[in-house]
Amino acid sequence: CAMCNIWQGEKQPEMDLAQFEQVLADPVFSGMERLMISGGESTLRADLHELVRLCFSRMPALRTVSMITNGLWPERAIQACEQVARLSAERGVSLSLSVSLDGLEETHNRMRNIPDAFKRTIATLDGLQAMVKSYRFYLGVGTVICHWNLHEMEAFQDWCARRGLTPSFQLVGFHDTYVDNMEQQSELGFRPEDLPTLYALLESLASRRSLRNWMAFYWNDMLHMYRDG
């Protein structure tokens, strides 16, 4: 992805099921109520459903599980998500799925640095939206906002509304550790001419405050940070 250099970093060994089982044996996990399955790309694990089943068995208090996928491998992503959806339904755990989508077709392809990324991701979304009827989970899209896509966010939100999808946003961040993307700041960082559009977007997101939409309070803080210092 254009906004993240994790994929260029030194490869680290991944934990196998036996190692996860040792970690999850700690009693602290018995009280866990929320589980986030992220990555990297979690659907690349062939044993994902076994890992989720293991988590469920060690987390008796679990109420919600959320999972993120970039949707770039539709067959794999749909199969993996269906396995997790089935396990969640059997356990009575609320499931939330988020598919990474950073804008309309040209912008998303550019952000993901893959020519047909948008078509692949839409194929995944089509499959997951069809699956919602059977497993009744929440499905949304996650978007990183930066200079490249900021000015089409209004059109993007309209596109999501027509698809029956709720977008969640995060602002691009630059760090010399983990994502190691400081060199992208000049390309992707917000510029002075972007600020009126950025403030308008933050004001819109912050205005949706309610007890159910707690993220609006976060966007209110972001507005004060960016606009008011």
GROMACS .gro file of C-alpha atoms in nm:
model
  229
    1CYS     CA    1   0.000   0.000   0.000
    2ALA     CA    2   0.116   0.354  -0.077
    3MET     CA    3   0.069   0.469   0.283
    4CYS     CA    4   0.250   0.185   0.458
    5ASN     CA    5   0.587   0.014   0.425
    6ILE     CA    6   0.528  -0.282   0.655
    7TRP     CA    7   0.539  -0.512   0.352
    8GLN     CA    8   0.897  -0.402   0.280
    9GLY     CA    9   1.020  -0.480   0.631
   10GLU     CA   10   1.219  -0.779   0.746
   11LYS     CA   11   1.003  -1.089   0.756
   12GLN     CA   12   0.929  -1.218   1.106
   13PRO     CA   13   0.836  -1.576   1.199
   14GLU     CA   14   0.465  -1.625   1.261
   15MET     CA   15   0.318  -1.805   1.560
   16ASP     CA   16   0.161  -2.142   1.492
   17LEU     CA   17  -0.148  -2.284   1.660
   18ALA     CA   18   0.051  -2.456   1.933
   19GLN     CA   19   0.220  -2.128   2.028
   20PHE     CA   20  -0.111  -1.943   2.027
   21GLU     CA   21  -0.253  -2.215   2.250
   22GLN     CA   22   0.025  -2.158   2.503
   23VAL     CA   23  -0.041  -1.782   2.507
   24LEU     CA   24  -0.418  -1.819   2.530
   25ALA     CA   25  -0.383  -2.053   2.828
   26ASP     CA   26  -0.321  -1.744   3.042
   27PRO     CA   27  -0.629  -1.685   3.264
   28VAL     CA   28  -0.644  -1.321   3.156
   29PHE     CA   29  -0.812  -1.429   2.832
   30SER     CA   30  -1.107  -1.584   3.017
   31GLY     CA   31  -1.242  -1.234   3.079
   32MET     CA   32  -1.196  -1.099   2.725
   33GLU     CA   33  -1.518  -0.961   2.575
   34ARG     CA   34  -1.389  -0.824   2.241
   35LEU     CA   35  -1.154  -0.980   1.986
   36MET     CA   36  -1.000  -0.804   1.683
   37ILE     CA   37  -0.856  -1.015   1.401
   38SER     CA   38  -0.622  -0.799   1.199
   39GLY     CA   39  -0.288  -0.828   1.022
   40GLY     CA   40  -0.117  -0.802   0.775
   41GLU     CA   41  -0.387  -0.992   0.592
   42SER     CA   42  -0.548  -1.241   0.827
   43THR     CA   43  -0.721  -1.440   0.551
   44LEU     CA   44  -0.379  -1.556   0.426
   45ARG     CA   45  -0.360  -1.793   0.726
   46ALA     CA   46  -0.481  -2.135   0.612
   47ASP     CA   47  -0.557  -2.218   0.977
   48LEU     CA   48  -0.756  -1.900   1.048
   49HIS     CA   49  -1.077  -2.086   1.134
   50GLU     CA   50  -0.886  -2.314   1.372
   51LEU     CA   51  -0.725  -2.011   1.536
   52VAL     CA   52  -1.063  -1.842   1.578
   53ARG     CA   53  -1.212  -2.161   1.723
   54LEU     CA   54  -0.922  -2.173   1.968
   55CYS     CA   55  -0.981  -1.810   2.069
   56PHE     CA   56  -1.350  -1.880   2.121
   57SER     CA   57  -1.271  -2.179   2.344
   58ARG     CA   58  -1.034  -1.974   2.563
   59MET     CA   59  -1.256  -1.665   2.579
   60PRO     CA   60  -1.587  -1.774   2.739
   61ALA     CA   61  -1.689  -1.412   2.806
   62LEU     CA   62  -1.644  -1.310   2.441
   63ARG     CA   63  -1.927  -1.095   2.306
   64THR     CA   64  -1.796  -0.944   1.983
   65VAL     CA   65  -1.536  -1.030   1.722
   66SER     CA   66  -1.423  -0.798   1.445
   67MET     CA   67  -1.209  -0.878   1.144
   68ILE     CA   68  -1.038  -0.674   0.872
   69THR     CA   69  -0.951  -0.788   0.520
   70ASN     CA   70  -0.815  -0.607   0.216
   71GLY     CA   71  -1.032  -0.828  -0.004
   72LEU     CA   72  -0.764  -0.858  -0.271
   73TRP     CA   73  -0.802  -1.236  -0.300
   74PRO     CA   74  -1.183  -1.270  -0.325
   75GLU     CA   75  -1.212  -1.649  -0.314
   76ARG     CA   76  -0.982  -1.679  -0.015
   77ALA     CA   77  -1.133  -1.381   0.169
   78ILE     CA   78  -1.492  -1.492   0.118
   79GLN     CA   79  -1.416  -1.848   0.228
   80ALA     CA   80  -1.225  -1.735   0.538
   81CYS     CA   81  -1.492  -1.482   0.636
   82GLU     CA   82  -1.767  -1.741   0.596
   83GLN     CA   83  -1.581  -1.979   0.827
   84VAL     CA   84  -1.548  -1.706   1.090
   85ALA     CA   85  -1.912  -1.604   1.040
   86ARG     CA   86  -2.027  -1.963   1.091
   87LEU     CA   87  -1.819  -2.004   1.407
   88SER     CA   88  -1.948  -1.672   1.541
   89ALA     CA   89  -2.310  -1.766   1.471
   90GLU     CA   90  -2.267  -2.103   1.640
   91ARG     CA   91  -2.113  -1.937   1.945
   92GLY     CA   92  -2.366  -1.650   1.955
   93VAL     CA   93  -2.090  -1.390   1.917
   94SER     CA   94  -2.158  -1.068   1.729
   95LEU     CA   95  -1.937  -1.040   1.418
   96SER     CA   96  -1.821  -0.722   1.243
   97LEU     CA   97  -1.633  -0.739   0.911
   98SER     CA   98  -1.448  -0.447   0.753
   99VAL     CA   99  -1.308  -0.444   0.400
  100SER     CA  100  -1.031  -0.194   0.321
  101LEU     CA  101  -1.143   0.044   0.046
  102ASP     CA  102  -0.963   0.376   0.004
  103GLY     CA  103  -1.178   0.546  -0.258
  104LEU     CA  104  -1.332   0.502  -0.599
  105GLU     CA  105  -1.172   0.279  -0.861
  106GLU     CA  106  -0.874   0.484  -0.986
  107THR     CA  107  -0.789   0.614  -0.640
  108HIS     CA  108  -0.814   0.277  -0.468
  109ASN     CA  109  -0.593   0.114  -0.732
  110ARG     CA  110  -0.337   0.389  -0.681
  111MET     CA  111  -0.350   0.369  -0.301
  112ARG     CA  112  -0.316  -0.010  -0.300
  113ASN     CA  113  -0.053  -0.002  -0.576
  114ILE     CA  114  -0.231  -0.281  -0.766
  115PRO     CA  115  -0.396  -0.210  -1.105
  116ASP     CA  116  -0.712  -0.418  -1.046
  117ALA     CA  117  -0.736  -0.382  -0.668
  118PHE     CA  118  -1.079  -0.215  -0.686
  119LYS     CA  119  -1.235  -0.493  -0.896
  120ARG     CA  120  -1.095  -0.759  -0.663
  121THR     CA  121  -1.218  -0.579  -0.353
  122ILE     CA  122  -1.565  -0.525  -0.502
  123ALA     CA  123  -1.585  -0.898  -0.582
  124THR     CA  124  -1.513  -0.966  -0.215
  125LEU     CA  125  -1.775  -0.713  -0.102
  126ASP     CA  126  -2.033  -0.869  -0.337
  127GLY     CA  127  -1.969  -1.211  -0.184
  128LEU     CA  128  -1.982  -1.083   0.172
  129GLN     CA  129  -2.299  -0.880   0.115
  130ALA     CA  130  -2.469  -1.194  -0.016
  131MET     CA  131  -2.347  -1.380   0.294
  132VAL     CA  132  -2.492  -1.123   0.538
  133LYS     CA  133  -2.841  -1.262   0.473
  134SER     CA  134  -2.736  -1.603   0.609
  135TYR     CA  135  -2.519  -1.502   0.905
  136ARG     CA  136  -2.645  -1.151   0.990
  137PHE     CA  137  -2.314  -0.982   1.068
  138TYR     CA  138  -2.216  -0.618   1.031
  139LEU     CA  139  -2.028  -0.534   0.710
  140GLY     CA  140  -1.854  -0.203   0.641
  141VAL     CA  141  -1.553  -0.056   0.465
  142GLY     CA  142  -1.243   0.102   0.618
  143THR     CA  143  -1.074   0.399   0.452
  144VAL     CA  144  -0.744   0.577   0.514
  145ILE     CA  145  -0.784   0.946   0.428
  146CYS     CA  146  -0.487   1.127   0.277
  147HIS     CA  147  -0.412   1.393   0.016
  148TRP     CA  148  -0.477   1.152  -0.271
  149ASN     CA  149  -0.838   1.069  -0.179
  150LEU     CA  150  -0.957   1.353   0.046
  151HIS     CA  151  -1.136   1.548  -0.227
  152GLU     CA  152  -1.348   1.252  -0.341
  153MET     CA  153  -1.468   1.149   0.005
  154GLU     CA  154  -1.810   1.306  -0.049
  155ALA     CA  155  -1.860   1.108  -0.371
  156PHE     CA  156  -1.716   0.800  -0.201
  157GLN     CA  157  -1.965   0.825   0.087
  158ASP     CA  158  -2.249   0.855  -0.168
  159TRP     CA  159  -2.116   0.543  -0.344
  160CYS     CA  160  -2.111   0.354  -0.013
  161ALA     CA  161  -2.465   0.465   0.069
  162ARG     CA  162  -2.590   0.332  -0.264
  163ARG     CA  163  -2.424  -0.002  -0.184
  164GLY     CA  164  -2.571  -0.012   0.166
  165LEU     CA  165  -2.224   0.010   0.324
  166THR     CA  166  -2.107   0.223   0.615
  167PRO     CA  167  -1.753   0.363   0.576
  168SER     CA  168  -1.523   0.408   0.874
  169PHE     CA  169  -1.229   0.642   0.839
  170GLN     CA  170  -0.885   0.701   0.977
  171LEU     CA  171  -0.647   0.983   0.894
  172VAL     CA  172  -0.312   0.895   0.743
  173GLY     CA  173  -0.030   0.897   0.996
  174PHE     CA  174   0.345   0.907   0.943
  175HIS     CA  175   0.590   0.722   1.167
  176ASP     CA  176   0.953   0.613   1.152
  177THR     CA  177   0.867   0.283   1.322
  178TYR     CA  178   0.624   0.002   1.233
  179VAL     CA  179   0.468   0.152   0.916
  180ASP     CA  180   0.802   0.329   0.843
  181ASN     CA  181   0.645   0.573   0.597
  182MET     CA  182   0.803   0.911   0.671
  183GLU     CA  183   0.927   0.935   0.313
  184GLN     CA  184   0.566   0.928   0.185
  185GLN     CA  185   0.464   1.235   0.387
  186SER     CA  186   0.532   1.483   0.106
  187GLU     CA  187   0.312   1.280  -0.131
  188LEU     CA  188   0.028   1.174   0.098
  189GLY     CA  189   0.024   1.434   0.375
  190PHE     CA  190  -0.242   1.705   0.381
  191ARG     CA  191  -0.141   2.032   0.216
  192PRO     CA  192  -0.253   2.387   0.298
  193GLU     CA  193  -0.500   2.385   0.009
  194ASP     CA  194  -0.654   2.062   0.148
  195LEU     CA  195  -0.742   2.208   0.487
  196PRO     CA  196  -1.088   2.359   0.409
  197THR     CA  197  -1.201   2.023   0.265
  198LEU     CA  198  -1.045   1.834   0.558
  199TYR     CA  199  -1.213   2.059   0.816
  200ALA     CA  200  -1.551   2.022   0.641
  201LEU     CA  201  -1.518   1.643   0.645
  202LEU     CA  202  -1.417   1.637   1.012
  203GLU     CA  203  -1.704   1.870   1.101
  204SER     CA  204  -1.947   1.639   0.921
  205LEU     CA  205  -1.815   1.328   1.098
  206ALA     CA  206  -1.809   1.506   1.436
  207SER     CA  207  -2.168   1.627   1.397
  208ARG     CA  208  -2.303   1.271   1.408
  209ARG     CA  209  -2.249   1.233   1.783
  210SER     CA  210  -2.475   0.999   1.976
  211LEU     CA  211  -2.447   0.729   2.239
  212ARG     CA  212  -2.435   0.472   1.958
  213ASN     CA  213  -2.188   0.665   1.743
  214TRP     CA  214  -1.903   0.723   1.987
  215MET     CA  215  -1.652   0.767   1.702
  216ALA     CA  216  -1.803   1.112   1.641
  217PHE     CA  217  -1.643   1.224   1.967
  218TYR     CA  218  -1.308   1.112   1.829
  219TRP     CA  219  -1.364   1.312   1.511
  220ASN     CA  220  -1.453   1.614   1.723
  221ASP     CA  221  -1.111   1.579   1.891
  222MET     CA  222  -0.942   1.544   1.550
  223LEU     CA  223  -1.114   1.862   1.430
  224HIS     CA  224  -0.984   2.056   1.732
  225MET     CA  225  -0.635   1.914   1.683
  226TYR     CA  226  -0.608   1.986   1.312
  227ARG     CA  227  -0.800   2.313   1.297
  228ASP     CA  228  -0.748   2.462   1.641
  229GLY     CA  229  -0.405   2.332   1.730
   0.00000   0.00000   0.00000
